[in-house]
Every structure is written in C-alpha cells, then in structure tokens.
XYZ file of C-alpha atoms in Angstrom:
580
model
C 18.805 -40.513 19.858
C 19.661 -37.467 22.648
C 17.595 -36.382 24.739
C 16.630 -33.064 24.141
C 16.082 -30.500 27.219
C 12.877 -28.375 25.005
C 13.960 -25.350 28.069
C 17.601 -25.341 26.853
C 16.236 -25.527 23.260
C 14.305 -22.423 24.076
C 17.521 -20.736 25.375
C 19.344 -21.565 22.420
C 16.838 -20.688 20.040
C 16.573 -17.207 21.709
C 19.731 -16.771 21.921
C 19.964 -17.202 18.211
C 17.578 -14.606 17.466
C 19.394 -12.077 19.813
C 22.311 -12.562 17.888
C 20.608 -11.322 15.141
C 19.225 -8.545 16.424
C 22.435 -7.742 17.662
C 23.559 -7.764 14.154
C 21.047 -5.708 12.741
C 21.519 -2.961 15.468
C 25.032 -2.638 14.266
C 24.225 -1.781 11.079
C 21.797 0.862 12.028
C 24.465 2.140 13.972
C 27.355 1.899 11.590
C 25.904 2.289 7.616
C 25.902 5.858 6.129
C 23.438 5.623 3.572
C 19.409 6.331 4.524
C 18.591 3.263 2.902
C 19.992 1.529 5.554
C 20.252 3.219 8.805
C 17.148 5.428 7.787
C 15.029 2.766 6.319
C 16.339 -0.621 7.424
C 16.427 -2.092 3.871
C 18.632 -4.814 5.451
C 18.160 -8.251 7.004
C 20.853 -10.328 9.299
C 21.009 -14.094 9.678
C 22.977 -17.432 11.082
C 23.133 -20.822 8.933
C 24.593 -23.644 9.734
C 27.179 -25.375 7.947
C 25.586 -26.626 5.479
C 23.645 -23.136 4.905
C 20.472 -23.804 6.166
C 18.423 -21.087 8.147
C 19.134 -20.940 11.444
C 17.564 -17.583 12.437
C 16.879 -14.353 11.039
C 16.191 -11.060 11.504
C 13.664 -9.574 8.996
C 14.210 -5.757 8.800
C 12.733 -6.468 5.281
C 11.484 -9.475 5.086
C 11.845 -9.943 1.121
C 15.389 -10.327 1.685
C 15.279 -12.635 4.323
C 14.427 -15.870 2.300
C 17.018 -14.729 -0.274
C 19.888 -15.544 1.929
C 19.816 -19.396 2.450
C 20.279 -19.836 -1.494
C 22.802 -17.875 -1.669
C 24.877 -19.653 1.487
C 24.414 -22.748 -0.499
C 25.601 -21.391 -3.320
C 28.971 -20.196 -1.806
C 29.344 -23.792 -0.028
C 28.861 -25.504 -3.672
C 31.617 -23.078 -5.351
C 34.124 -22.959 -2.591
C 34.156 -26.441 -1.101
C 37.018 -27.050 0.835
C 38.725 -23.906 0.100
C 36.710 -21.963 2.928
C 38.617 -20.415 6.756
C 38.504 -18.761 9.508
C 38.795 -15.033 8.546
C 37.361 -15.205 5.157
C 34.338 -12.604 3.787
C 32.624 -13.487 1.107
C 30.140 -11.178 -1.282
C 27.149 -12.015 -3.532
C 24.702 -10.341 -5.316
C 24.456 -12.148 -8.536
C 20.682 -12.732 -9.663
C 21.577 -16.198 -11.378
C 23.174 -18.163 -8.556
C 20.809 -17.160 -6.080
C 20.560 -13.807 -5.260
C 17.208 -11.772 -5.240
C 18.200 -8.357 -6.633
C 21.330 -6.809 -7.946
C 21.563 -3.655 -5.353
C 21.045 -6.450 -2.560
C 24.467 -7.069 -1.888
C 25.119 -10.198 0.700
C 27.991 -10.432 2.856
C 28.913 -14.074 4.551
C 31.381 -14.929 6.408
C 32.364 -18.786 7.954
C 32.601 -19.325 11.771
C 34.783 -21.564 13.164
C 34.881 -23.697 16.234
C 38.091 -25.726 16.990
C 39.023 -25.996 13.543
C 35.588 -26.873 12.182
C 32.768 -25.389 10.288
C 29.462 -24.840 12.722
C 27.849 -21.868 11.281
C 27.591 -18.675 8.475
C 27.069 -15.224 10.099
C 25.676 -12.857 6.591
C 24.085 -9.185 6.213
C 22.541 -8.548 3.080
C 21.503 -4.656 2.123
C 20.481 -2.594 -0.474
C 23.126 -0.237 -1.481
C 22.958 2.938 -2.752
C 24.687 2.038 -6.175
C 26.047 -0.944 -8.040
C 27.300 -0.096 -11.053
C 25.567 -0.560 -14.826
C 24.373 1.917 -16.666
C 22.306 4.013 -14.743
C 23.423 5.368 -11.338
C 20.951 4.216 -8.385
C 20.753 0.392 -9.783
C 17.229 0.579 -11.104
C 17.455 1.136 -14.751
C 13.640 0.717 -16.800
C 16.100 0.934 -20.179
C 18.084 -2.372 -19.341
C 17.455 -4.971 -21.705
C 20.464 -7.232 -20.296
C 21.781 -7.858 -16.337
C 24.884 -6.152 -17.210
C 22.811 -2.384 -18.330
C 21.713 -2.696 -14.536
C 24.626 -3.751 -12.147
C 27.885 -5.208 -11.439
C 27.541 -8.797 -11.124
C 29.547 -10.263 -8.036
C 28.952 -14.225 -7.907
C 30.869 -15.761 -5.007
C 33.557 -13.342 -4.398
C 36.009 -13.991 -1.684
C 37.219 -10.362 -0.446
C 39.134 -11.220 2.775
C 41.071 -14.450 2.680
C 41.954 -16.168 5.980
C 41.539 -12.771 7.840
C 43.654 -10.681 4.604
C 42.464 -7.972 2.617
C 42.377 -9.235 -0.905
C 43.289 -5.273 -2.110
C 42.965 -6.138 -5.744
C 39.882 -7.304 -5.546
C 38.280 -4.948 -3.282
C 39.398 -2.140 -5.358
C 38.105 -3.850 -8.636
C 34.554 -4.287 -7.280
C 34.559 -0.373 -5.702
C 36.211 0.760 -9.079
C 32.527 -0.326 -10.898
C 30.886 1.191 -8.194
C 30.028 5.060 -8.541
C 29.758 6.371 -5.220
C 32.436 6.080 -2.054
C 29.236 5.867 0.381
C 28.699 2.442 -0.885
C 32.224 0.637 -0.010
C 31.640 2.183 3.435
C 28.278 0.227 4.082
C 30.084 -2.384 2.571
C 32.611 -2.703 5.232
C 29.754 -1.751 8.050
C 28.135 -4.982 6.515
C 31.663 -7.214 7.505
C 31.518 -5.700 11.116
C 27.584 -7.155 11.387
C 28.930 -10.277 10.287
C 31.849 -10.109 13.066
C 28.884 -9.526 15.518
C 27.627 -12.544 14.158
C 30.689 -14.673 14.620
C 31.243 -13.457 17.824
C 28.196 -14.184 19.015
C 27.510 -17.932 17.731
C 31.197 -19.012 19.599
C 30.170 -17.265 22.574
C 26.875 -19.671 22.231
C 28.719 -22.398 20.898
C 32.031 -22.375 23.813
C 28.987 -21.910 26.851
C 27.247 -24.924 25.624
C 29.272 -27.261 23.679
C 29.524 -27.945 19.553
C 27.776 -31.153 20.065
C 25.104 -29.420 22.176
C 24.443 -26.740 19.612
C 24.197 -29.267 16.858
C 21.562 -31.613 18.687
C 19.481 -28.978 19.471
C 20.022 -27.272 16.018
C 18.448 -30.278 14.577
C 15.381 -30.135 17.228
C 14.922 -26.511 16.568
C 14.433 -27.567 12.921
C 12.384 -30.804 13.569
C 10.209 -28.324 15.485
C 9.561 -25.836 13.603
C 8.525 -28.329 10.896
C 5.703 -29.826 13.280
C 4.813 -26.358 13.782
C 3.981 -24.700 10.504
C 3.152 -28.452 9.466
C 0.171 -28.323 12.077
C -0.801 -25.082 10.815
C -0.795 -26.692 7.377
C -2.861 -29.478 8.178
C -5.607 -26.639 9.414
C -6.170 -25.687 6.338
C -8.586 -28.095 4.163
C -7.104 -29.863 1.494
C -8.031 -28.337 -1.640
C -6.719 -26.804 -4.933
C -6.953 -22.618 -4.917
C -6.439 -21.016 -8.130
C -5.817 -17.547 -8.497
C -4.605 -14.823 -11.097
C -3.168 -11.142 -10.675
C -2.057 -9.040 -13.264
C 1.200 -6.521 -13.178
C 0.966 -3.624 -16.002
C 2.960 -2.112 -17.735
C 6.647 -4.123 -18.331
C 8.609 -0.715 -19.270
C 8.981 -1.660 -23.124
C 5.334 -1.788 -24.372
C 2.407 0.450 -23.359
C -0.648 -1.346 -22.657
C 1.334 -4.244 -21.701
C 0.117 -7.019 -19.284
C 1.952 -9.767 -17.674
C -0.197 -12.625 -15.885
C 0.676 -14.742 -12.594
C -1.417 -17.932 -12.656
C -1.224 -19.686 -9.499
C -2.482 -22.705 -8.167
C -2.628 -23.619 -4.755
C -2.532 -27.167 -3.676
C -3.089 -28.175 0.157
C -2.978 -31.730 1.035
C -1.480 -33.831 3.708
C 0.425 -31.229 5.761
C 1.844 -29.802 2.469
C 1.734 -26.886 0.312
C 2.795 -26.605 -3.258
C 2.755 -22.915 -4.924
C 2.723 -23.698 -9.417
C 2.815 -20.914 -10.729
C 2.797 -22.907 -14.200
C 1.031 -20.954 -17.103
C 2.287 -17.601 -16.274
C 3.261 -15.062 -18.744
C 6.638 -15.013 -20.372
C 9.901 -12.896 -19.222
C 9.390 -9.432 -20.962
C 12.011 -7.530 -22.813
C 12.460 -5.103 -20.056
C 13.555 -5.370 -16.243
C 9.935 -6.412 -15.183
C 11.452 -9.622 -14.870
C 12.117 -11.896 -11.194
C 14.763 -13.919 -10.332
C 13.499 -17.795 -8.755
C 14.997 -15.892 -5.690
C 12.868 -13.133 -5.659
C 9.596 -15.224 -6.277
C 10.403 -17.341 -3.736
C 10.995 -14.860 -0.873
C 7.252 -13.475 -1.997
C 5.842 -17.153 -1.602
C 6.827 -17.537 1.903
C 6.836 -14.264 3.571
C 2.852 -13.783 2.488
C 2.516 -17.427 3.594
C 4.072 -16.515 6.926
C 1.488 -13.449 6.912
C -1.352 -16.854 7.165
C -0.226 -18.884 9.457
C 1.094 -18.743 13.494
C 3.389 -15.685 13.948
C 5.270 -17.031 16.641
C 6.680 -19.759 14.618
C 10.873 -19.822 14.313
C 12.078 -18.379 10.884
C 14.658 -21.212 10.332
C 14.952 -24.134 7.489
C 12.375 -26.022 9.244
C 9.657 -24.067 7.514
C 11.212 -24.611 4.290
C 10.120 -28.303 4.652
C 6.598 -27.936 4.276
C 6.354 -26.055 1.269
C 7.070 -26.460 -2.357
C 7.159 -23.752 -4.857
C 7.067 -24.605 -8.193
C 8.058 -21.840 -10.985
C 9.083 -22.879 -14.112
C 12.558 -20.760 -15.901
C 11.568 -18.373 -19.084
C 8.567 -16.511 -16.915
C 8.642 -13.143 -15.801
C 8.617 -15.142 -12.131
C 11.848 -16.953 -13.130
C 13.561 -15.111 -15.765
C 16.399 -16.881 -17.781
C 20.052 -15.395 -17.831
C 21.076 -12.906 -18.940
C 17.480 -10.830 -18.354
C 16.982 -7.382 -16.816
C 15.407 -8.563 -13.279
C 15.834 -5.364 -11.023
C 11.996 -4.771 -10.586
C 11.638 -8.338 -9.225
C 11.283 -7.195 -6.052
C 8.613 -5.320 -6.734
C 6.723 -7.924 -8.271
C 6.250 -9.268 -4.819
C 3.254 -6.973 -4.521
C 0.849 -9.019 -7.564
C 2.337 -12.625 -6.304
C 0.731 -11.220 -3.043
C -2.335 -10.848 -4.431
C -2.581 -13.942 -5.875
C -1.503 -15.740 -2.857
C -4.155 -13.746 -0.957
C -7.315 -14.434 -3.340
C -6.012 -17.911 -3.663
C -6.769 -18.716 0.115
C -9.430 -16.483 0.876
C -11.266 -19.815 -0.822
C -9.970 -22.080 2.503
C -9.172 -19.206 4.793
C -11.465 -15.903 4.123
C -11.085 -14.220 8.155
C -7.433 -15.123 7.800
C -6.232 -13.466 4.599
C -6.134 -10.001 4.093
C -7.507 -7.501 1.358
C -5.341 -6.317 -1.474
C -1.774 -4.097 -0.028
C -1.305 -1.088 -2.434
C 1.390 -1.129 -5.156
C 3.953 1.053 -4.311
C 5.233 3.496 -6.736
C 8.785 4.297 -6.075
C 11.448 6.667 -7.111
C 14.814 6.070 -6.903
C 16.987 9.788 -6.594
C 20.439 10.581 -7.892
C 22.142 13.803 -8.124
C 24.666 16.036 -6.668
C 24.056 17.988 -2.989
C 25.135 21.636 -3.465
C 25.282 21.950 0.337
C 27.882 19.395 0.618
C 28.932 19.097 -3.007
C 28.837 15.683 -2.973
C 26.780 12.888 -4.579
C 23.501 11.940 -3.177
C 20.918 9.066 -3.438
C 17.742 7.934 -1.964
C 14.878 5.983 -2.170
C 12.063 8.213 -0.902
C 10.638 5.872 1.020
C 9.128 8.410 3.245
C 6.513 9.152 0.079
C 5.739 5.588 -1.269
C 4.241 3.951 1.606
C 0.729 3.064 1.112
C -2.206 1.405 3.453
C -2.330 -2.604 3.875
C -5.002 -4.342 2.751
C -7.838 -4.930 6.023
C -8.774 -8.254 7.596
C -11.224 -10.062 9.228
C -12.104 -7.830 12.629
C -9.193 -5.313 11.904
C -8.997 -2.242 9.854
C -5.779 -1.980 7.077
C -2.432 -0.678 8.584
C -2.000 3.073 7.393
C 1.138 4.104 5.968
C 2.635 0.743 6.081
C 4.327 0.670 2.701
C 4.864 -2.353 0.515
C 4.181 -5.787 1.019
C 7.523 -6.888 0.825
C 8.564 -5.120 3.461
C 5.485 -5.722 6.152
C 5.943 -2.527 7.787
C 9.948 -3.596 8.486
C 10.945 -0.490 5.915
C 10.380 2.796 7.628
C 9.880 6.190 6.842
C 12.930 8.363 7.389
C 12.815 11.124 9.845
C 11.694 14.841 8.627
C 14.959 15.963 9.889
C 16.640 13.274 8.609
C 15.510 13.268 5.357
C 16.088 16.902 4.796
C 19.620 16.330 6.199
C 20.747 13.960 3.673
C 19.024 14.981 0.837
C 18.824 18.550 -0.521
C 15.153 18.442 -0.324
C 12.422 20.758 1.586
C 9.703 19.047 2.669
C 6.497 20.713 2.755
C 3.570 18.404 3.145
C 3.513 14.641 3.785
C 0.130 13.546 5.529
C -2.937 10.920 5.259
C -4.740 11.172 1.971
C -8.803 11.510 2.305
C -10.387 8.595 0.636
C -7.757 6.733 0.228
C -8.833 3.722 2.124
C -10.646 0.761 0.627
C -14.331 0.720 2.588
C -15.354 -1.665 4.188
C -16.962 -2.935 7.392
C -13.164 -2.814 8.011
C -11.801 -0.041 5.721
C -8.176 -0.196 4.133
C -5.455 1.469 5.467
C -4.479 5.097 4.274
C -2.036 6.053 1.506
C 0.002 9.448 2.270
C 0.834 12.511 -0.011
C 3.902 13.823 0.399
C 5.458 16.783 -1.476
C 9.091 18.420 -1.150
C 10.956 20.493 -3.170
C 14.254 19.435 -5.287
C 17.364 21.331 -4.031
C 20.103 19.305 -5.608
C 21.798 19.962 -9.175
C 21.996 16.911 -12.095
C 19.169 15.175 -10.594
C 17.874 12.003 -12.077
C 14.773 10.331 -10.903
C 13.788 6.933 -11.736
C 10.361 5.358 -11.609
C 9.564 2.362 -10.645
C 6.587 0.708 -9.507
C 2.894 -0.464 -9.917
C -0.597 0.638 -9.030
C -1.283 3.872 -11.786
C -3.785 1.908 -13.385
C -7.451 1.939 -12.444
C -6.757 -2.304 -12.260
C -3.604 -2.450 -10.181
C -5.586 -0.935 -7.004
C -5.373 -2.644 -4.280
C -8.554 -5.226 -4.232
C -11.719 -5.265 -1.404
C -12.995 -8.853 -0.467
C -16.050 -9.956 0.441
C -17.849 -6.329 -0.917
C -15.089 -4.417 0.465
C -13.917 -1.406 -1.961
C -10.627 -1.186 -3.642
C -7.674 1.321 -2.431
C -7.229 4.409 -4.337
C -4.679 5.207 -7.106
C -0.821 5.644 -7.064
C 0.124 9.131 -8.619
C 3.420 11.012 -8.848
C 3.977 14.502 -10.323
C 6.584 16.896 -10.996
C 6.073 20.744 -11.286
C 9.286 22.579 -12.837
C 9.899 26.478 -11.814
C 8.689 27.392 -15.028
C 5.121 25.608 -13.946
C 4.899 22.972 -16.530
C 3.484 19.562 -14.920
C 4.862 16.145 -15.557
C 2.824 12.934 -14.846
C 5.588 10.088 -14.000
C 4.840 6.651 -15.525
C 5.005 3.372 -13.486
C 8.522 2.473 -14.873
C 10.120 5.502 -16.378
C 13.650 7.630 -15.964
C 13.022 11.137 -15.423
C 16.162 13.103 -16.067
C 17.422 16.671 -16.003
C 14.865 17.684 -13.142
C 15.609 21.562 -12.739
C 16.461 22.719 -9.583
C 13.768 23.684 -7.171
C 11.148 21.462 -9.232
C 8.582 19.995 -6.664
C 7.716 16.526 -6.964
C 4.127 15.789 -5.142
C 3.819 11.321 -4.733
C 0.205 10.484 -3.827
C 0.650 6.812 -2.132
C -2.699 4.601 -2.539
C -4.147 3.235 0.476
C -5.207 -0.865 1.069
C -8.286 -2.838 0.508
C -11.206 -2.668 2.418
C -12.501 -6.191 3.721
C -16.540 -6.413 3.947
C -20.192 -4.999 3.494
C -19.025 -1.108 3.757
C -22.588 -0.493 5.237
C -21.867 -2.763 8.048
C -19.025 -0.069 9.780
C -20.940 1.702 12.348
C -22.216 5.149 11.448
C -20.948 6.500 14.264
C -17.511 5.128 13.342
C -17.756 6.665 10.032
C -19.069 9.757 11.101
C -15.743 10.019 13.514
C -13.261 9.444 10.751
C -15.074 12.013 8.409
C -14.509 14.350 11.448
C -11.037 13.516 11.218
C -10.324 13.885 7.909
C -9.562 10.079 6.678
C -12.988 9.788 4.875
C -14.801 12.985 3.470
C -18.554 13.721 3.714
C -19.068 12.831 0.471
C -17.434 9.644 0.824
C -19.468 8.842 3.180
C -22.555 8.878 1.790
C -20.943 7.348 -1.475
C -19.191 4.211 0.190
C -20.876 3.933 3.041
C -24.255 4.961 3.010
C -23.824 7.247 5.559
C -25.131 10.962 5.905
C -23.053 13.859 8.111
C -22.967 17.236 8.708
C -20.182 18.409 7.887
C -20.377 21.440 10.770
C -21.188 19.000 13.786
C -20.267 16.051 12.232
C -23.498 13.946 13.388
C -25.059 11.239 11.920
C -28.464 12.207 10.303
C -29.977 8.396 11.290
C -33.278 8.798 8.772
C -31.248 9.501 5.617
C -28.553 7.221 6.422
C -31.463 4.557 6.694
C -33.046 5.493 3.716
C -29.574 5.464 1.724
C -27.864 2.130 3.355
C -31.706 0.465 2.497
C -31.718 1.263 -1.067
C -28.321 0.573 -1.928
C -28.803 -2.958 0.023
C-alpha cells in the first residue's frame, strides 16, 4: 500500500473544493435568470471516474446529493462511447435525477487519453417544457404534463455541437433565457475540467488517484466516528404533508425508523403513504438528498462532502410511496417534500441527540411567476424567493436563523436584491420585513418569518402555488415545551379590491395587472421552557418589534410596558408562577 503524505492530502482535497467554488462563481457571473445568479439555485461538483463524489459545492444543498446518481447513470448508458469534448444533459426523474427543472450538465475529463474525473453543474431553470410554463404544474397527473424529459443526452460530441439535438431540446423549451443558462452551465463545467488537469498535470494521475482513495477512506472514519457517538438504538418518527393537490383534506404520512448500530445508520421509511394522484410525489433522488443533507445538519460540519460519507449510511425507501414514486408519476413538488422528511429526521433523533437537533424549519410556501414584462416586452419568470423564506427551527443554546428559507436549501438560496428584483421582474415592492410573532418561543425562540408585499406590473401573469405550512398542523414544531412557528399565508388583492386566499398547491391565472400579492412567510420552532428566556431578553425584542407585548405575556410570561419597554418583575412573577 502507498504511503500517503495526510499534508498533500489536505492540499489536494482543498484544492478540490476550490475548484468548485470556482465553478460556482462562474455561474453567478455568467447565468441570466434570478434563479440562478440572484438566488444560487445551483450546485457544482467533481466525480471521479467511476462517478463517485469527489467534492461539491452546495449553493443548495438538495441538489448536491442528486448529482452522483445521475454520473452513474450516464457511465451505465454510455460505456465506452464517452471523449474528450463531450457534454452531456440530464434531468430525467426516473434514472436519477431529483426534479425535472433541475437540469444537470456533465462533462468527462481527460488525462493522457484516460478517464480521471466528471466536472457537472446542475440548476434550476426557468422553464422546461410540459404543460404549464414555469415547470411546476399542481394539474399534472403524468411526468410528461410537467416537463421535457432529457435522460442521458449527449449535446456536444468529441468537442462538436450536435445542432439537431440542441435545437430539439430548446424547441420544447418556452423561453430563450433558458438555452442561455444552459450554455453558462457548459462553461462551469469547462472551469471544472480545467481545473482538475491543472491538479492532475502538478501532481501526477497516480498521485491524484492514491490520495483520491485516502480522501474517501477518510472521510468514512470521520462521519463513521461521529456515528458511533450516537447510541445504538431504533428512533421512530412520523410527519405529515397536507394537502396532495387532488383531494382536499388529504394527508400523506412519512413513517420513519431510525436504526443506529455499529457505526451505521439505516433511514426505512417502510409504511409510508402511497404515491398520490397529483405531483406531491418524490423521486428516490429527491428523498435521498433530504436524508443526508439533514443528517449532515447532526453531525461534524467540517467533514468532506465526497462518496466517503455515502458509506455509512443506508436509506431504505421502498418504490410506489409518495417518497419513491413509480414511473410515469407527477414528482415536481418532491423537492419540497424535503421540509416533512426533515421533520421526521429531526424528532427521530431528538430521542439519542436532543441539544443536537433542531426544532421544526417552516414550510415554505412558494410561488412560481410567469408572464410577459411590458417594460421590456419580453417573457418573464421567477421564483419569489425574496417572500418565501421563513425562520429555522432553534437549538440547543442558539436561537432559530431568521429569514433563512427552506430546509433544503440551509440558508444556500438567497433573497434577491430590492433592486434586483424590481429590475427583472415588473414588480414594485412595497413592504418586505420581520413578521411580529412569528417565532416559535422558547428559552431559545424560532427564527422569524417575513411579509413581503409588491405589486404585479406585468401582463398574462400566471402564478403557481406550491408549498406546505397553511394548515394549523404543518407549523413548524417546538421541542422540549418550545412553541410552534406561525402560519404560511399568501394573498392576492385585484384593482377592483376583491381578495384571494392562495391554496398550498394551486395555479392562479389571469392575475390583473397591478393586483398586489402580500406572502406572509412562517417563522421556525422554538426549542425549550419559553419562561426560561430572560425577561430582560424578551422585554428587548418586544422593544424591537420581533415579539409584541401581548405576546409576551402570552408565551412567555412576561409583563412590559409598552411606552418604556421595562419589565414589571412582580407580575411577570406572578404570571411565569401560575402558568408553571
């Protein structure tokens, strides 16, 4: 066996993530649509030759863990009929990909003739075909009402332009914005190349692959360690997602069980409900991605995100559940559904590790935007991301994150700029702040939700729904006495001043021009005894607005005036002792 210098290792392994970062920057520097360069809904990685993780670079970490499939995938169908200069998209939901709008780009990198590595982007685009323009379509009963499905597609062969079939993908494909992300998403993966044989020609082939292999060994004894910290045990857990877009009052059920036990981990998610009717459906992809990136949420943060993790764990899922969905089902929301496998990760080891885990995330409640920009008269589309981020859940010794958006995305999706968002959208923004009272309490309170209102400017705007967290039992959960997160509500008000409540999964179409849509975003969990917070704490966030006087005396037991904002000590006393 080589010897292994563990400092070179280091400088490889670095080196590795650089290149991904390197990636990534070029894509915020290079796509057009918001999504991306706005909201990073993107993540860049390296695999090796036989497609297993070699780094990443999580911009949103649901994607990341989608990726390494999908490389295999491509390997499997092409074989031997893969070479220098070739690009390669995917974004099929039954060989391995995660979500129909995330469309992958790989391409092969070659070292004296031979195979070392995969260089691939993978990004939400603004469109993908199917019957309703955006990508998420609540009406689809079938993958093909929601997208174009590209399995293995082989665009640029041996460095050539394959014209026919780059025009017959962008011919399904409703708006021009989306071919040119496309293309920005080949130049990340040049990046990529170009970095891995500037690694690979400094240090040697054989080099790289020793200490590949040691990078992976590592990691493993890492996250294995962390494993082993954990006592052995069996967790079970449930969470519920409502509503599956078909049925009102529906319910859909993840059972999980969680079993620890000799420096392993095995997710069975065995007796959960049935695939619906509907898109409220995941692909294994999808499901998977949510097991390990809340897993990574519980355990060292410094370890490597390569293949080495993958050895520890073991997700079971069985196919015909809304968590693994059988061909040919409706599966854009599965992304979503990230949020509720969350939760049932998270009450599942608050039995073995309660000051690790965090409370309950809120349930985003999204809106995808379509229409036509008068200004430019051009198409438009957007996410609105800047209204749908809500608090995280809190933790042990640490208040929620405010504002941090979905689980799935840990705070890598951002919020666009005011400027920005007005820019490329014809909307006016007029409010977008915390929301009093949104926060979980707790001895450690949640963190906020937002509201955020703008005005509609464009002309045949559609807007669809999409999301969780309208009903009273989707808030996000307290542990250990801590309070649940508030509410997700969205509402539209036309010029001629009738109100519309949007569903969780819903298309809104024909929205008259100059119609204001106000998005209330919920806020997290709150972790602990709310009347263990300090007064004096509470009495400085009712001063600055995140909790009002009222809800201090209600959830915390705490009485302030509401002119100095002081703590009145003898009826806080009296109030914290009789609700003890």
């Amino acid at each position: 066996m080589s010897i292994v210098d563990p400092v070179l290792a280091s400088v490889i392994a670095k080196r590795l993530k650089s290149i991904t970062e390197e990636m990534g920057l070029t894509l915020l520097r290079t796509t057009r649509s918001p999504i991306l360069n706005e909201a990073r809904d993107f993540v860049t990685g390296l695999y090796d030759a036989n497609g297993d993780m070699l780094e990443q670079t999580e911009y949103i970490p649901v994607l990341a863990f989608a990726l390494e499939p999908v490389c295999k995938q491509i390997i499997e169908f092409f074989g031997d009929d893969i070479h220098p200069g070739d690009v390669i998209l995917h974004n099929d939901v039954f060989s391995g990909g995660n979500q129909n709008n995330d469309v992958a780009v790989f391409r092969p990198v070659f070292h004296d003739d031979r195979l070392i590595a995969w260089a691939a982007c993978k990004g939400h685009q603004a469109d993908i075909g199917g019957a309703q323009a955006g990508g998420y379509n609540p009406d689809a009963r079938e993958v093909w009402q929601e997208a174009l499905r590209i399995p293995p597609l082989k665009v640029y062969d041996r460095g050539e332009l394959r014209k026919d079939v780059w025009r017959m993908v962008f011919a399904n494909i409703r708006y021009p914005i989306v071919e040119d992300d496309i293309r920005a998403q080949i130049g990340g993966t040049r990046v990529g190349e170009r970095g891995m044989l500037e690694l690979v020609e400094r240090y040697g082939s054989e080099t790289f692959l020793t200490i590949k292999d040691y990078l992976f060994d590592s990691t493993e004894t890492m996250i294995g360690g962390d494993i082993e910290a954990i006592p052995d045990g069996v967790y079970r857990s449930e969470s519920t997602v409502y509503f599956d877009g078909v049925t009102d009052g529906s319910e859909m059920t993840i059972r999980l069980s969680v079993t620890v036990s000799g420096g392993q981990v095995r997710f069975d998610f065995t007796g959960s409900s049935p695939q619906t009717p509907g898109f409220v459906n995941a692909p294994y992809a999808a499901t998977a991605s949510a097991v390990i990136l809340t897993f990574l949420m519980l355990v060292n943060p410094d370890i490597p995100h390569n293949a080495g993790i993958l050895r520890r764990i073991e997700i079971v899922n069985p196919e015909g559940s809304f968590l693994n969905a059988s061909f040919p089902a409706a599966t854009t929301f599965g992304n979503s559904i990230t949020g509720p496998t969350s939760d049932a990760i998270m009450k599942a080891f608050a039995q073995a590790l309660p000051e690790t885990v965090t409370a309950g995330w809120n349930r985003f409640l999204g809106f995808a935007v379509t229409g036509t920009d008068p200004r430019k008269e051009r198409p438009y589309s957007d996410i609105l991301f800047l209204a749908l981020k809500g608090g995280s859940g809190a933790t042990h010794m640490a208040d929620g994150y405010d504002h941090i958006g979905l689980i799935n995305c840990a705070g890598g999706i951002l919020a666009q700029d005011y400027e920005m968002f007005e820019i490329q959208n014809p909307h006016l923004l007029s409010r977008h702040e915390y929301a009093t009272d949104s926060a979980g309490a707790g001895q450690w309170r949640g963190g906020l939700g937002v509201e955020t209102e703008f005005r509609i400017d464009g002309e045949n705007v559609t807007a669809v729904a999409f999301g969780d967290g309208i009903e009273e039992g989707a808030r996000a959960f307290g542990l250990f006495d801590g309070g649940s997160g508030s509410i997700n509500r969205a509402e539209l008000r036309s010029p001629d001043g009738s109100l519309r409540v949007a569903r969780s999964k819903e298309i809104l179409r024909d929205i008259p021009t100059g119609t204001v849509l106000n998005q209330q975003a919920g806020g997290g969990g709150g972790y602990g005894n709310p009347f263990d917070r300090p007064a004096e704490l509470v009495a400085e966030e009712v001063r600055n607005e995140i909790i009002s006087v009222a809800g201090a005396a209600r959830d915390y037991g705490v009485v302030v005036d509401p002119k100095t904002f002081d703590v009145d000590d003898h009826q806080t006393g009296n109030l914290r002792g009789k609700r003890r």
